[in-house]
Short mmCIF file of C-alpha atoms in Angstrom, two decimals:
data_model
loop_
_atom_site.label_atom_id
_atom_site.label_comp_id
_atom_site.label_asym_id
_atom_site.label_seq_id
_atom_site.Cartn_x
_atom_site.Cartn_y
_atom_site.Cartn_z
CA MET A 1 22.00 -181.97 -46.35
CA ILE A 2 19.67 -183.59 -43.84
CA THR A 3 16.11 -182.61 -42.95
CA VAL A 4 14.53 -183.47 -39.59
CA LYS A 5 10.82 -182.94 -38.93
CA ILE A 6 8.26 -184.01 -36.33
CA THR A 7 4.53 -184.49 -36.82
CA ARG A 8 1.98 -182.93 -34.46
CA GLY A 9 0.78 -186.25 -33.11
CA SER A 10 -2.89 -185.31 -33.27
CA ASP A 11 -2.74 -185.77 -37.07
CA THR A 12 -0.19 -186.41 -39.79
CA GLN A 13 0.60 -182.73 -40.29
CA LEU A 14 4.11 -181.49 -39.55
CA ALA A 15 4.51 -179.64 -36.28
CA GLU A 16 4.93 -175.87 -36.28
CA GLU A 17 8.47 -174.90 -35.34
CA PHE A 18 10.64 -171.92 -34.57
CA ILE A 19 14.33 -171.72 -33.70
CA GLU A 20 15.54 -169.78 -30.68
CA GLY A 21 19.29 -169.89 -30.14
CA ILE A 22 20.33 -173.44 -31.02
CA THR A 23 17.05 -175.09 -30.03
CA THR A 24 14.11 -175.89 -32.29
CA TYR A 25 10.78 -175.61 -30.48
CA ALA A 26 7.98 -177.74 -31.96
CA ARG A 27 4.24 -177.72 -31.30
CA VAL A 28 3.38 -181.36 -30.58
CA SER A 29 -0.13 -182.01 -29.29
CA ASN A 30 0.34 -185.75 -28.62
CA PRO A 31 3.99 -186.88 -28.38
CA ASN A 32 2.98 -190.54 -28.01
CA ALA A 33 1.44 -190.47 -31.49
CA ALA A 34 4.03 -188.18 -33.09
CA VAL A 35 6.52 -189.33 -35.72
CA LEU A 36 10.12 -188.32 -36.34
CA GLN A 37 10.89 -187.90 -40.06
CA VAL A 38 14.45 -187.89 -41.38
CA LEU A 39 15.55 -187.31 -44.97
CA ALA A 40 19.23 -187.21 -45.98
CA GLU A 41 20.94 -186.57 -49.29
CA GLU A 42 23.79 -188.91 -48.34
CA PRO A 43 23.86 -192.02 -46.14
CA CYS A 44 24.35 -191.16 -42.49
CA LEU A 45 23.75 -192.34 -38.95
CA ILE A 46 21.45 -190.57 -36.50
CA VAL A 47 21.90 -190.91 -32.75
CA VAL A 48 19.23 -189.65 -30.33
CA LEU A 49 20.31 -188.47 -26.89
CA VAL A 50 18.14 -187.65 -23.89
CA ASP A 51 19.98 -185.96 -21.01
CA GLY A 52 23.24 -187.01 -22.62
CA GLU A 53 22.31 -190.70 -22.79
CA GLU A 54 21.77 -192.51 -26.06
CA THR A 55 18.22 -193.78 -26.50
CA PHE A 56 18.18 -194.60 -30.22
CA ARG A 57 20.34 -194.92 -33.31
CA SER A 58 19.60 -195.80 -36.93
CA GLN A 59 21.24 -195.78 -40.32
CA ILE A 60 19.59 -193.41 -42.81
CA PRO A 61 19.91 -194.32 -46.50
CA ALA A 62 20.42 -191.62 -49.11
CA ALA A 63 17.38 -189.87 -50.60
CA GLN A 64 14.91 -191.98 -48.67
CA ARG A 65 12.67 -190.61 -45.95
CA LYS A 66 12.67 -192.65 -42.78
CA GLU A 67 9.97 -192.38 -40.13
CA PHE A 68 10.23 -193.39 -36.47
CA ALA A 69 7.53 -193.34 -33.80
CA LEU A 70 8.60 -190.80 -31.19
CA PRO A 71 8.07 -193.16 -28.21
CA ALA A 72 10.39 -195.69 -29.86
CA VAL A 73 13.03 -192.97 -30.25
CA LEU A 74 12.80 -191.27 -26.86
CA ALA A 75 11.67 -194.17 -24.63
CA PRO A 76 12.54 -197.42 -26.39
CA SER A 77 11.26 -200.69 -24.96
CA ARG A 78 13.84 -202.44 -22.88
CA LEU A 79 14.20 -205.76 -21.04
CA LYS A 80 14.27 -205.55 -17.27
CA THR A 81 15.06 -208.27 -14.79
CA MET A 82 12.79 -208.56 -11.76
CA ALA A 83 14.09 -210.48 -8.74
CA LEU A 84 11.51 -212.17 -6.50
CA SER A 85 12.20 -214.01 -3.29
CA GLY A 86 9.94 -215.88 -0.89
CA PHE A 87 6.72 -215.55 -2.91
CA ARG A 88 5.96 -219.24 -3.36
CA ALA A 89 2.29 -218.97 -2.53
CA LEU A 90 1.84 -216.00 -4.76
CA LEU A 91 3.72 -217.31 -7.76
CA ASN A 92 2.86 -221.00 -7.26
CA PHE A 93 6.29 -222.16 -8.25
CA GLY A 94 9.74 -222.38 -6.80
CA ALA A 95 10.72 -223.30 -3.29
CA GLU A 96 10.44 -220.89 -0.40
CA GLY A 97 13.52 -218.71 -0.27
CA GLU A 98 14.33 -219.51 -3.88
CA LYS A 99 15.26 -216.46 -5.95
CA VAL A 100 13.23 -216.22 -9.11
CA GLU A 101 14.19 -213.95 -11.98
CA ARG A 102 11.78 -212.75 -14.64
CA ARG A 103 12.61 -210.78 -17.72
CA TYR A 104 9.89 -208.61 -19.12
CA ARG A 105 9.56 -205.86 -21.72
CA VAL A 106 8.50 -202.43 -20.50
CA ASN A 107 7.88 -199.08 -22.07
CA ASP A 108 6.55 -197.25 -19.05
CA ALA A 109 8.16 -193.95 -20.05
CA ALA A 110 6.20 -193.80 -23.30
CA GLN A 111 3.27 -192.15 -21.56
CA ASN A 112 5.52 -189.44 -20.17
CA LEU A 113 8.07 -188.77 -22.87
CA PRO A 114 10.93 -186.33 -22.30
CA SER A 115 10.34 -183.04 -24.06
CA ALA A 116 13.96 -182.18 -24.77
CA PHE A 117 16.33 -184.30 -26.83
CA THR A 118 19.24 -184.06 -29.24
CA ILE A 119 19.70 -185.69 -32.63
CA GLU A 120 23.30 -186.15 -33.76
CA VAL A 121 24.03 -186.78 -37.43
CA ARG A 122 27.16 -188.88 -37.96
CA LYS A 123 29.08 -189.96 -41.05
CA GLY A 124 30.49 -193.45 -41.40
CA LYS A 125 30.13 -196.43 -39.12
CA TYR A 126 29.31 -195.91 -35.47
CA PRO A 127 30.49 -193.84 -33.72
CA GLY A 128 31.45 -192.09 -36.95
CA THR A 129 32.23 -188.43 -37.39
CA LEU A 130 29.84 -185.82 -36.06
CA ALA A 131 28.39 -183.86 -39.00
CA GLY A 132 25.49 -181.98 -37.41
CA THR A 133 23.33 -181.57 -34.33
CA PHE A 134 19.62 -180.86 -33.91
CA LYS A 135 18.35 -179.82 -30.47
CA TYR A 136 14.59 -180.18 -30.01
CA ASP A 137 12.15 -179.15 -27.32
CA LEU A 138 8.55 -180.34 -27.67
CA LEU A 139 5.86 -177.96 -26.42
CA SER A 140 2.12 -178.32 -25.95
CA ASP A 141 -0.23 -175.96 -27.77
CA VAL A 142 -0.44 -173.57 -24.81
CA GLU A 143 3.30 -173.66 -24.11
CA PHE A 144 4.13 -173.16 -27.77
CA ASP A 145 1.87 -170.10 -28.13
CA ARG A 146 3.27 -168.52 -24.96
CA ARG A 147 6.89 -169.09 -25.93
CA PHE A 148 6.40 -168.07 -29.55
CA ASN A 149 4.65 -164.83 -28.56
CA GLY A 150 7.53 -164.02 -26.23
CA PHE A 151 9.99 -164.87 -29.01
CA ILE A 152 8.27 -162.45 -31.41
CA SER A 153 7.89 -159.69 -28.81
CA ALA A 154 11.57 -159.81 -27.91
CA ARG A 155 12.51 -159.25 -31.54
CA ALA A 156 9.93 -156.60 -32.46
CA PRO A 157 11.64 -153.30 -33.36
CA GLU A 158 11.05 -150.59 -30.79
CA GLU A 159 8.89 -147.82 -32.23
CA PRO A 160 10.29 -144.31 -31.67
CA LYS A 161 8.25 -142.31 -29.22
CA PRO A 162 6.56 -139.32 -30.93
CA VAL A 163 7.53 -135.81 -29.87
CA PHE A 164 4.87 -133.14 -30.19
CA THR A 165 4.95 -129.36 -30.42
CA ARG A 166 2.74 -127.06 -28.38
CA ASP A 167 0.12 -127.07 -31.12
CA ALA A 168 0.00 -130.88 -30.94
CA ARG A 169 1.55 -131.40 -34.32
CA PRO A 170 4.51 -133.76 -34.75
CA VAL A 171 7.86 -132.02 -34.95
CA GLN A 172 8.45 -133.65 -38.33
CA ALA A 173 5.34 -131.93 -39.72
CA VAL A 174 6.53 -128.56 -38.50
CA LEU A 175 10.02 -129.00 -39.86
CA GLY A 176 8.63 -130.17 -43.16
CA SER A 177 6.51 -127.05 -43.46
CA GLN A 178 9.34 -124.56 -43.04
CA SER A 179 9.53 -122.03 -45.87
CA ARG A 180 10.55 -118.47 -46.67
CA CYS A 181 8.41 -115.38 -46.28
CA THR A 182 7.27 -113.92 -49.59
CA GLY A 183 7.49 -110.40 -48.12
CA CYS A 184 11.00 -110.28 -46.70
CA GLY A 185 12.47 -113.67 -47.44
CA GLY A 186 12.76 -114.42 -43.77
CA GLU A 187 12.30 -117.88 -42.32
CA ILE A 188 8.87 -119.16 -41.35
CA THR A 189 9.16 -121.87 -38.72
CA ASP A 190 5.46 -121.87 -37.90
CA PRO A 191 3.00 -121.30 -40.73
CA VAL A 192 0.28 -120.44 -38.22
CA MET A 193 2.24 -117.59 -36.59
CA GLY A 194 3.71 -116.37 -39.87
CA CYS A 195 7.10 -114.82 -40.57
CA ASP A 196 9.66 -114.92 -37.77
CA ASN A 197 10.89 -111.40 -38.67
CA PRO A 198 9.03 -108.92 -36.38
CA LYS A 199 9.82 -106.06 -38.79
CA CYS A 200 8.34 -107.84 -41.79
CA SER A 201 5.34 -106.15 -43.40
CA THR A 202 3.45 -109.42 -43.22
CA THR A 203 3.47 -109.32 -39.41
CA GLY A 204 2.39 -106.77 -36.85
CA PRO A 205 -0.24 -103.99 -37.11
CA ASP A 206 0.75 -103.05 -40.67
CA SER A 207 -0.12 -106.52 -41.90
CA LEU A 208 -3.64 -106.17 -40.47
CA LYS A 209 -4.20 -102.94 -42.42
CA LYS A 210 -3.23 -104.62 -45.70
CA LYS A 211 -5.74 -107.38 -45.05
#
């Protein structure tokens, strides 16, 4: 068994989550400060994919929680090569027309991290055997509330619409009050109107005399 969690980013608390379909939606206030936490019962390898491209991989030891800064997982620093040509005065070195190459480390995507990513859990050495997949989508506070409310509303049971009689009482109340007339044994469907049998002594002019 493997457990994957993400912190909110604004503090060390775990992000609120809910699962819709195969995607886990997490409330992350500040992705650049958030942390990915992974805990596995057995040794495994996790591979992080963004738009189908691998951005991170790491071995996870058994029964030991590992934590990774989210920017390092989703937008790892990388070495780029910059080609410059004809900038002798600006760079103060190299002859005019000489091609100069610089290698520098960038992490420009860290300020605008992708919200959706996939974590693959693999057994054995890379590439290993796929043992599980976690699909995540990070939402801001406003986005999370809106999506979660829609998620709950879509699954709320539909309440049956009440049906009322002419005297504004629910049909169930009327049906539950049905009984037999003590005078003739006839059926009483409406306790207000009395016995349904027009010939019963409890109805009509004769009943008024007895009262």
